[in-house]
PDB file of C-alpha atoms in Angstrom:
ATOM      1  CA  MET A  30     -87.784-135.634  53.222  1.00  0.00           C
ATOM      2  CA  ARG A  31     -90.712-134.681  50.542  1.00  0.00           C
ATOM      3  CA  LEU A  32     -92.637-132.939  53.714  1.00  0.00           C
ATOM      4  CA  TRP A  33     -89.594-130.854  54.861  1.00  0.00           C
ATOM      5  CA  ARG A  34     -89.325-129.740  51.028  1.00  0.00           C
ATOM      6  CA  VAL A  35     -92.850-128.712  50.773  1.00  0.00           C
ATOM      7  CA  LEU A  36     -92.625-126.741  53.916  1.00  0.00           C
ATOM      8  CA  ALA A  37     -89.550-124.890  52.825  1.00  0.00           C
ATOM      9  CA  LEU A  38     -91.178-124.139  49.569  1.00  0.00           C
ATOM     10  CA  ALA A  39     -94.340-122.958  51.508  1.00  0.00           C
ATOM     11  CA  VAL A  40     -92.036-120.694  53.578  1.00  0.00           C
ATOM     12  CA  VAL A  41     -90.017-119.514  50.514  1.00  0.00           C
ATOM     13  CA  ALA A  42     -93.477-118.607  48.935  1.00  0.00           C
ATOM     14  CA  LEU A  43     -94.779-116.812  51.920  1.00  0.00           C
ATOM     15  CA  GLY A  44     -91.748-114.791  52.369  1.00  0.00           C
ATOM     16  CA  SER A  45     -91.624-113.714  49.074  1.00  0.00           C
ATOM     17  CA  GLY A  46     -95.355-112.420  49.207  1.00  0.00           C
ATOM     18  CA  VAL A  47     -94.733-110.386  52.402  1.00  0.00           C
ATOM     19  CA  PRO A  48     -93.040-107.383  50.036  1.00  0.00           C
ATOM     20  CA  CYS A  49     -96.286-107.543  47.927  1.00  0.00           C
ATOM     21  CA  VAL A  50     -98.672-107.167  50.888  1.00  0.00           C
ATOM     22  CA  HIS A  51     -96.764-103.995  52.223  1.00  0.00           C
ATOM     23  CA  ALA A  52     -95.362-102.555  48.975  1.00  0.00           C
ATOM     24  CA  GLN A  53     -97.812 -99.618  49.219  1.00  0.00           C
ATOM     25  CA  SER A  54     -95.891 -98.777  52.558  1.00  0.00           C
ATOM     26  CA  GLU A  55     -92.780 -97.477  53.326  1.00  0.00           C
ATOM     27  CA  VAL A  56     -90.931 -96.531  56.647  1.00  0.00           C
ATOM     28  CA  THR A  57     -87.550 -95.039  56.924  1.00  0.00           C
ATOM     29  CA  VAL A  58     -85.576 -94.298  59.878  1.00  0.00           C
ATOM     30  CA  VAL A  59     -82.292 -92.254  59.582  1.00  0.00           C
ATOM     31  CA  PRO A  60     -79.992 -91.714  62.750  1.00  0.00           C
ATOM     32  CA  ALA A  61     -77.367 -89.508  61.755  1.00  0.00           C
ATOM     33  CA  VAL A  62     -74.448 -87.708  63.515  1.00  0.00           C
ATOM     34  CA  ALA A  63     -72.873 -84.239  62.229  1.00  0.00           C
ATOM     35  CA  LEU A  64     -70.127 -82.214  62.893  1.00  0.00           C
ATOM     36  CA  SER A  65     -69.838 -78.429  62.308  1.00  0.00           C
ATOM     37  CA  THR A  66     -67.414 -75.673  62.938  1.00  0.00           C
ATOM     38  CA  MET A  67     -68.478 -71.790  62.571  1.00  0.00           C
ATOM     39  CA  TYR A  68     -66.671 -68.984  62.872  1.00  0.00           C
ATOM     40  CA  ASP A  69     -68.705 -65.935  64.721  1.00  0.00           C
ATOM     41  CA  ASP A  70     -67.356 -62.058  65.068  1.00  0.00           C
ATOM     42  CA  ASN A  71     -69.699 -61.216  67.627  1.00  0.00           C
ATOM     43  CA  LEU A  72     -71.161 -63.943  69.996  1.00  0.00           C
ATOM     44  CA  PHE A  73     -73.060 -61.790  72.087  1.00  0.00           C
ATOM     45  CA  SER A  74     -74.598 -59.617  69.674  1.00  0.00           C
ATOM     46  CA  ALA A  75     -73.099 -56.633  71.595  1.00  0.00           C
ATOM     47  CA  PRO A  76     -71.799 -53.286  70.490  1.00  0.00           C
ATOM     48  CA  SER A  77     -67.799 -54.546  70.890  1.00  0.00           C
ATOM     49  CA  GLY A  78     -68.107 -57.453  69.018  1.00  0.00           C
ATOM     50  CA  VAL A  79     -66.127 -60.888  70.909  1.00  0.00           C
ATOM     51  CA  ALA A  80     -65.080 -63.583  67.932  1.00  0.00           C
ATOM     52  CA  ASP A  81     -64.566 -67.202  68.688  1.00  0.00           C
ATOM     53  CA  ILE A  82     -64.941 -70.561  66.762  1.00  0.00           C
ATOM     54  CA  LEU A  83     -67.703 -72.771  67.956  1.00  0.00           C
ATOM     55  CA  THR A  84     -67.503 -76.590  67.073  1.00  0.00           C
ATOM     56  CA  THR A  85     -70.878 -78.282  67.252  1.00  0.00           C
ATOM     57  CA  ILE A  86     -71.887 -81.902  67.234  1.00  0.00           C
ATOM     58  CA  ARG A  87     -75.371 -82.733  66.265  1.00  0.00           C
ATOM     59  CA  PRO A  88     -77.067 -86.161  66.693  1.00  0.00           C
ATOM     60  CA  SER A  89     -80.444 -86.604  64.986  1.00  0.00           C
ATOM     61  CA  VAL A  90     -83.341 -89.037  63.887  1.00  0.00           C
ATOM     62  CA  GLU A  91     -85.801 -88.743  61.067  1.00  0.00           C
ATOM     63  CA  THR A  92     -88.396 -90.890  60.585  1.00  0.00           C
ATOM     64  CA  ARG A  93     -90.565 -91.009  57.481  1.00  0.00           C
ATOM     65  CA  ILE A  94     -93.936 -93.354  57.015  1.00  0.00           C
ATOM     66  CA  ALA A  95     -95.850 -93.271  53.810  1.00  0.00           C
ATOM     67  CA  SER A  96     -98.720 -95.330  52.964  1.00  0.00           C
ATOM     68  CA  PRO A  97    -101.803 -94.645  50.619  1.00  0.00           C
ATOM     69  CA  ARG A  98    -103.768 -93.175  53.911  1.00  0.00           C
ATOM     70  CA  LEU A  99    -101.262 -92.284  56.345  1.00  0.00           C
ATOM     71  CA  ASN A 100     -98.215 -90.001  55.902  1.00  0.00           C
ATOM     72  CA  LEU A 101     -95.912 -89.359  58.949  1.00  0.00           C
ATOM     73  CA  GLN A 102     -92.544 -87.028  59.237  1.00  0.00           C
ATOM     74  CA  SER A 103     -90.484 -86.225  62.191  1.00  0.00           C
ATOM     75  CA  LEU A 104     -87.030 -84.953  62.987  1.00  0.00           C
ATOM     76  CA  ALA A 105     -85.422 -84.515  66.168  1.00  0.00           C
ATOM     77  CA  TYR A 106     -81.823 -83.139  67.305  1.00  0.00           C
ATOM     78  CA  PHE A 107     -80.077 -81.779  69.724  1.00  0.00           C
ATOM     79  CA  ASP A 108     -76.802 -79.711  69.613  1.00  0.00           C
ATOM     80  CA  MET A 109     -73.319 -80.099  71.880  1.00  0.00           C
ATOM     81  CA  GLN A 110     -71.380 -76.907  71.705  1.00  0.00           C
ATOM     82  CA  LYS A 111     -67.590 -76.588  72.199  1.00  0.00           C
ATOM     83  CA  SER A 112     -65.984 -72.944  72.086  1.00  0.00           C
ATOM     84  CA  ALA A 113     -62.345 -72.535  71.167  1.00  0.00           C
ATOM     85  CA  ASN A 114     -61.865 -69.657  73.814  1.00  0.00           C
ATOM     86  CA  THR A 115     -64.976 -68.944  75.523  1.00  0.00           C
ATOM     87  CA  THR A 116     -65.421 -71.659  78.104  1.00  0.00           C
ATOM     88  CA  ALA A 117     -69.065 -69.836  79.252  1.00  0.00           C
ATOM     89  CA  LEU A 118     -70.267 -71.220  75.801  1.00  0.00           C
ATOM     90  CA  ASN A 119     -69.487 -74.902  76.184  1.00  0.00           C
ATOM     91  CA  THR A 120     -72.586 -77.135  76.775  1.00  0.00           C
ATOM     92  CA  PHE A 121     -74.088 -80.100  76.187  1.00  0.00           C
ATOM     93  CA  ASP A 122     -77.356 -78.608  75.028  1.00  0.00           C
ATOM     94  CA  ALA A 123     -76.918 -75.677  73.311  1.00  0.00           C
ATOM     95  CA  ARG A 124     -80.248 -75.996  71.070  1.00  0.00           C
ATOM     96  CA  ARG A 125     -83.176 -78.554  70.810  1.00  0.00           C
ATOM     97  CA  HIS A 126     -85.394 -78.970  67.832  1.00  0.00           C
ATOM     98  CA  ALA A 127     -88.416 -81.833  67.403  1.00  0.00           C
ATOM     99  CA  MET A 128     -91.020 -81.616  64.868  1.00  0.00           C
ATOM    100  CA  VAL A 129     -93.726 -84.263  63.849  1.00  0.00           C
ATOM    101  CA  ASP A 130     -95.941 -83.602  60.794  1.00  0.00           C
ATOM    102  CA  VAL A 131     -99.013 -86.364  60.429  1.00  0.00           C
ATOM    103  CA  ARG A 132    -101.375 -86.290  57.439  1.00  0.00           C
ATOM    104  CA  GLY A 133    -104.174 -88.706  57.107  1.00  0.00           C
ATOM    105  CA  GLN A 134    -107.062 -89.448  54.574  1.00  0.00           C
ATOM    106  CA  ALA A 135    -109.878 -90.466  56.672  1.00  0.00           C
ATOM    107  CA  SER A 136    -112.179 -91.074  53.326  1.00  0.00           C
ATOM    108  CA  PRO A 137    -111.592 -89.942  49.707  1.00  0.00           C
ATOM    109  CA  MET A 138    -112.987 -86.818  50.565  1.00  0.00           C
ATOM    110  CA  LEU A 139    -111.693 -85.841  54.157  1.00  0.00           C
ATOM    111  CA  SER A 140    -108.217 -85.361  55.191  1.00  0.00           C
ATOM    112  CA  LEU A 141    -106.997 -84.218  58.622  1.00  0.00           C
ATOM    113  CA  GLY A 142    -103.917 -83.498  59.729  1.00  0.00           C
ATOM    114  CA  MET A 143    -101.617 -82.583  62.541  1.00  0.00           C
ATOM    115  CA  ALA A 144     -98.190 -80.688  62.894  1.00  0.00           C
ATOM    116  CA  ALA A 145     -96.345 -79.769  65.930  1.00  0.00           C
ATOM    117  CA  ARG A 146     -93.025 -78.299  66.476  1.00  0.00           C
ATOM    118  CA  TYR A 147     -90.702 -77.731  69.674  1.00  0.00           C
ATOM    119  CA  ASP A 148     -87.382 -75.459  69.584  1.00  0.00           C
ATOM    120  CA  ARG A 149     -84.932 -74.652  72.474  1.00  0.00           C
ATOM    121  CA  ALA A 150     -82.065 -72.402  71.898  1.00  0.00           C
ATOM    122  CA  ASP A 151     -79.230 -70.055  73.582  1.00  0.00           C
ATOM    123  CA  THR A 152     -79.482 -68.018  70.690  1.00  0.00           C
ATOM    124  CA  PRO A 153     -83.271 -66.586  70.242  1.00  0.00           C
ATOM    125  CA  GLY A 154     -82.662 -65.162  66.805  1.00  0.00           C
ATOM    126  CA  GLU A 155     -82.724 -68.655  65.471  1.00  0.00           C
ATOM    127  CA  LEU A 156     -86.046 -69.335  66.680  1.00  0.00           C
ATOM    128  CA  ASN A 157     -87.170 -65.770  65.396  1.00  0.00           C
ATOM    129  CA  LEU A 158     -88.817 -67.304  62.439  1.00  0.00           C
ATOM    130  CA  ASP A 159     -90.755 -64.062  60.823  1.00  0.00           C
ATOM    131  CA  THR A 160     -88.059 -61.601  60.985  1.00  0.00           C
ATOM    132  CA  GLY A 161     -84.606 -62.944  61.677  1.00  0.00           C
ATOM    133  CA  VAL A 162     -84.044 -60.188  64.131  1.00  0.00           C
ATOM    134  CA  MET A 163     -80.921 -61.030  66.421  1.00  0.00           C
ATOM    135  CA  LEU A 164     -80.694 -60.736  70.277  1.00  0.00           C
ATOM    136  CA  ALA A 165     -78.653 -61.233  72.850  1.00  0.00           C
ATOM    137  CA  ARG A 166     -77.785 -64.864  74.062  1.00  0.00           C
ATOM    138  CA  GLN A 167     -80.547 -66.126  76.239  1.00  0.00           C
ATOM    139  CA  GLU A 168     -82.715 -69.006  76.737  1.00  0.00           C
ATOM    140  CA  ALA A 169     -85.626 -69.244  74.683  1.00  0.00           C
ATOM    141  CA  HIS A 170     -88.230 -71.511  73.761  1.00  0.00           C
ATOM    142  CA  ARG A 171     -90.977 -71.893  71.049  1.00  0.00           C
ATOM    143  CA  LEU A 172     -93.932 -74.157  70.703  1.00  0.00           C
ATOM    144  CA  GLN A 173     -96.104 -74.494  67.992  1.00  0.00           C
ATOM    145  CA  LEU A 174     -99.504 -76.978  67.501  1.00  0.00           C
ATOM    146  CA  THR A 175    -101.538 -76.886  64.204  1.00  0.00           C
ATOM    147  CA  PRO A 176    -104.388 -79.339  63.635  1.00  0.00           C
ATOM    148  CA  MET A 177    -106.102 -79.082  60.003  1.00  0.00           C
ATOM    149  CA  LEU A 178    -108.880 -80.465  58.092  1.00  0.00           C
ATOM    150  CA  SER A 179    -110.124 -80.336  54.258  1.00  0.00           C
ATOM    151  CA  TYR A 180    -112.832 -81.695  52.799  1.00  0.00           C
ATOM    152  CA  ARG A 181    -113.443 -81.874  48.916  1.00  0.00           C
ATOM    153  CA  THR A 182    -117.223 -81.256  48.437  1.00  0.00           C
ATOM    154  CA  ASN A 183    -116.748 -82.237  44.389  1.00  0.00           C
ATOM    155  CA  ALA A 184    -113.866 -82.690  42.086  1.00  0.00           C
ATOM    156  CA  ARG A 185    -112.786 -79.208  42.028  1.00  0.00           C
ATOM    157  CA  THR A 186    -114.108 -77.343  45.251  1.00  0.00           C
ATOM    158  CA  THR A 187    -112.311 -77.699  48.689  1.00  0.00           C
ATOM    159  CA  VAL A 188    -113.159 -76.459  52.021  1.00  0.00           C
ATOM    160  CA  PHE A 189    -110.488 -76.338  54.553  1.00  0.00           C
ATOM    161  CA  THR A 190    -109.636 -75.230  58.267  1.00  0.00           C
ATOM    162  CA  ARG A 191    -106.376 -74.802  60.249  1.00  0.00           C
ATOM    163  CA  TYR A 192    -105.981 -73.498  63.801  1.00  0.00           C
ATOM    164  CA  ASP A 193    -102.265 -72.541  64.706  1.00  0.00           C
ATOM    165  CA  TRP A 194    -101.147 -72.246  68.680  1.00  0.00           C
ATOM    166  CA  THR A 195     -97.858 -70.870  69.055  1.00  0.00           C
ATOM    167  CA  SER A 196     -96.375 -70.303  72.634  1.00  0.00           C
ATOM    168  CA  GLU A 197     -93.059 -68.398  72.893  1.00  0.00           C
ATOM    169  CA  ARG A 198     -91.092 -67.788  75.917  1.00  0.00           C
ATOM    170  CA  LEU A 199     -87.599 -65.618  76.581  1.00  0.00           C
ATOM    171  CA  GLU A 200     -85.726 -65.456  79.713  1.00  0.00           C
ATOM    172  CA  GLY A 201     -86.107 -62.370  81.427  1.00  0.00           C
ATOM    173  CA  TRP A 202     -89.178 -61.410  79.547  1.00  0.00           C
ATOM    174  CA  PRO A 203     -92.774 -61.933  79.535  1.00  0.00           C
ATOM    175  CA  GLY A 204     -93.888 -64.843  77.078  1.00  0.00           C
ATOM    176  CA  GLY A 205     -96.799 -64.426  74.758  1.00  0.00           C
ATOM    177  CA  ASP A 206     -99.095 -66.777  72.736  1.00  0.00           C
ATOM    178  CA  LEU A 207    -100.596 -66.563  69.305  1.00  0.00           C
ATOM    179  CA  GLN A 208    -103.783 -68.126  68.281  1.00  0.00           C
ATOM    180  CA  ALA A 209    -104.820 -67.946  64.486  1.00  0.00           C
ATOM    181  CA  LEU A 210    -107.713 -69.754  62.561  1.00  0.00           C
ATOM    182  CA  HIS A 211    -108.012 -70.199  58.845  1.00  0.00           C
ATOM    183  CA  ALA A 212    -110.933 -71.151  57.280  1.00  0.00           C
ATOM    184  CA  GLY A 213    -111.809 -70.907  53.555  1.00  0.00           C
ATOM    185  CA  VAL A 214    -112.657 -72.630  50.100  1.00  0.00           C
ATOM    186  CA  THR A 215    -110.608 -73.118  47.276  1.00  0.00           C
ATOM    187  CA  ARG A 216    -111.601 -73.811  43.545  1.00  0.00           C
ATOM    188  CA  GLU A 217    -109.843 -75.406  40.651  1.00  0.00           C
ATOM    189  CA  VAL A 218    -110.462 -73.287  37.504  1.00  0.00           C
ATOM    190  CA  THR A 219    -108.141 -75.137  35.676  1.00  0.00           C
ATOM    191  CA  PRO A 220    -105.766 -77.915  36.202  1.00  0.00           C
ATOM    192  CA  ARG A 221    -103.240 -75.395  37.030  1.00  0.00           C
ATOM    193  CA  THR A 222    -105.084 -72.423  38.091  1.00  0.00           C
ATOM    194  CA  THR A 223    -106.615 -71.853  41.642  1.00  0.00           C
ATOM    195  CA  LEU A 224    -109.235 -69.447  43.323  1.00  0.00           C
ATOM    196  CA  ASN A 225    -109.484 -69.090  46.824  1.00  0.00           C
ATOM    197  CA  THR A 226    -111.149 -67.020  49.751  1.00  0.00           C
ATOM    198  CA  ARG A 227    -110.585 -67.677  53.380  1.00  0.00           C
ATOM    199  CA  TYR A 228    -110.941 -65.682  56.909  1.00  0.00           C
ATOM    200  CA  LEU A 229    -108.020 -65.319  59.135  1.00  0.00           C
ATOM    201  CA  GLY A 230    -108.497 -64.518  62.654  1.00  0.00           C
ATOM    202  CA  ARG A 231    -105.768 -64.234  65.286  1.00  0.00           C
ATOM    203  CA  LEU A 232    -105.472 -63.563  68.722  1.00  0.00           C
ATOM    204  CA  PHE A 233    -102.439 -62.151  70.788  1.00  0.00           C
ATOM    205  CA  THR A 234    -102.305 -62.821  74.505  1.00  0.00           C
ATOM    206  CA  GLY A 235     -99.555 -62.154  76.956  1.00  0.00           C
ATOM    207  CA  GLU A 236     -98.134 -58.660  77.964  1.00  0.00           C
ATOM    208  CA  ILE A 237    -100.539 -56.880  75.563  1.00  0.00           C
ATOM    209  CA  ASP A 238    -103.554 -58.620  74.386  1.00  0.00           C
ATOM    210  CA  ALA A 239    -104.732 -57.625  70.825  1.00  0.00           C
ATOM    211  CA  HIS A 240    -106.766 -59.439  68.070  1.00  0.00           C
ATOM    212  CA  SER A 241    -107.201 -58.888  64.162  1.00  0.00           C
ATOM    213  CA  HIS A 242    -109.558 -60.228  61.812  1.00  0.00           C
ATOM    214  CA  SER A 243    -109.081 -60.646  57.827  1.00  0.00           C
ATOM    215  CA  VAL A 244    -111.072 -61.737  54.632  1.00  0.00           C
ATOM    216  CA  LEU A 245    -108.786 -62.633  51.975  1.00  0.00           C
ATOM    217  CA  ALA A 246    -109.058 -63.444  48.159  1.00  0.00           C
ATOM    218  CA  GLY A 247    -106.232 -65.113  46.019  1.00  0.00           C
ATOM    219  CA  TRP A 248    -105.383 -66.615  42.738  1.00  0.00           C
ATOM    220  CA  ALA A 249    -102.676 -68.982  42.332  1.00  0.00           C
ATOM    221  CA  ARG A 250    -101.090 -70.574  39.239  1.00  0.00           C
ATOM    222  CA  GLU A 251     -98.636 -73.493  38.822  1.00  0.00           C
ATOM    223  CA  MET A 252     -96.234 -71.881  36.237  1.00  0.00           C
ATOM    224  CA  SER A 253     -93.970 -74.967  36.167  1.00  0.00           C
ATOM    225  CA  PRO A 254     -93.403 -78.132  38.070  1.00  0.00           C
ATOM    226  CA  GLY A 255     -91.331 -76.495  40.505  1.00  0.00           C
ATOM    227  CA  THR A 256     -92.726 -73.064  40.408  1.00  0.00           C
ATOM    228  CA  ASN A 257     -95.834 -71.640  41.746  1.00  0.00           C
ATOM    229  CA  LEU A 258     -97.201 -67.952  41.751  1.00  0.00           C
ATOM    230  CA  SER A 259     -99.724 -66.700  44.109  1.00  0.00           C
ATOM    231  CA  VAL A 260    -101.385 -63.633  45.298  1.00  0.00           C
ATOM    232  CA  GLU A 261    -104.049 -62.872  47.968  1.00  0.00           C
ATOM    233  CA  ALA A 262    -105.151 -59.460  49.442  1.00  0.00           C
ATOM    234  CA  GLY A 263    -108.045 -58.320  51.665  1.00  0.00           C
ATOM    235  CA  PRO A 264    -109.110 -55.937  54.273  1.00  0.00           C
ATOM    236  CA  ARG A 265    -107.975 -56.513  57.732  1.00  0.00           C
ATOM    237  CA  ILE A 266    -109.485 -55.161  61.055  1.00  0.00           C
TER     238      ILE A 266
END
């Protein structure tokens, strides 16, 4: 009987010790379902608007992993859509979205990262992240991959580089790719003020090929814990 008590106490002690071992790591998974209703007075972005009420059901899964050397965030969802009057808009797959952002600390000085994003929608204006220009309803795809690296040479200086590859496709139109390379150096002048200089090269491929090169210098200031002010300027060829 005493042996069983000893074993039971040992199991309890080990069980109570497990959270301490993994206390520095956190894993969160959040499944969810959202229901929304929207009124649109011009569904097809046409000169003569057609109004309707759209009901959307959105299942989603969000994941967060945090540890001293690894941070991961991801989100995935798709939309099921029901129109009150226009049956052509009833669909099981009105839009899709998936993103993942991974940051790792390879060493006290070296940080690595990778971000990826995929979007598909029947309303291309939702994917026009820069201008938000509305377009007629048609299938659009957007894929973006962004590897990144930063190396802290000393307590105040960091060398960084980032590469962006973005591919966009619109039904009925030729697609295009954008490649962008960022490389630069940041210097902490004070705990709240930073100076930086970087090179930005961009290559556009598709129906029209073009490229540009920029050299930028910048200044950034943390005005408060929630407010940052930054300025960049430089020539572009």
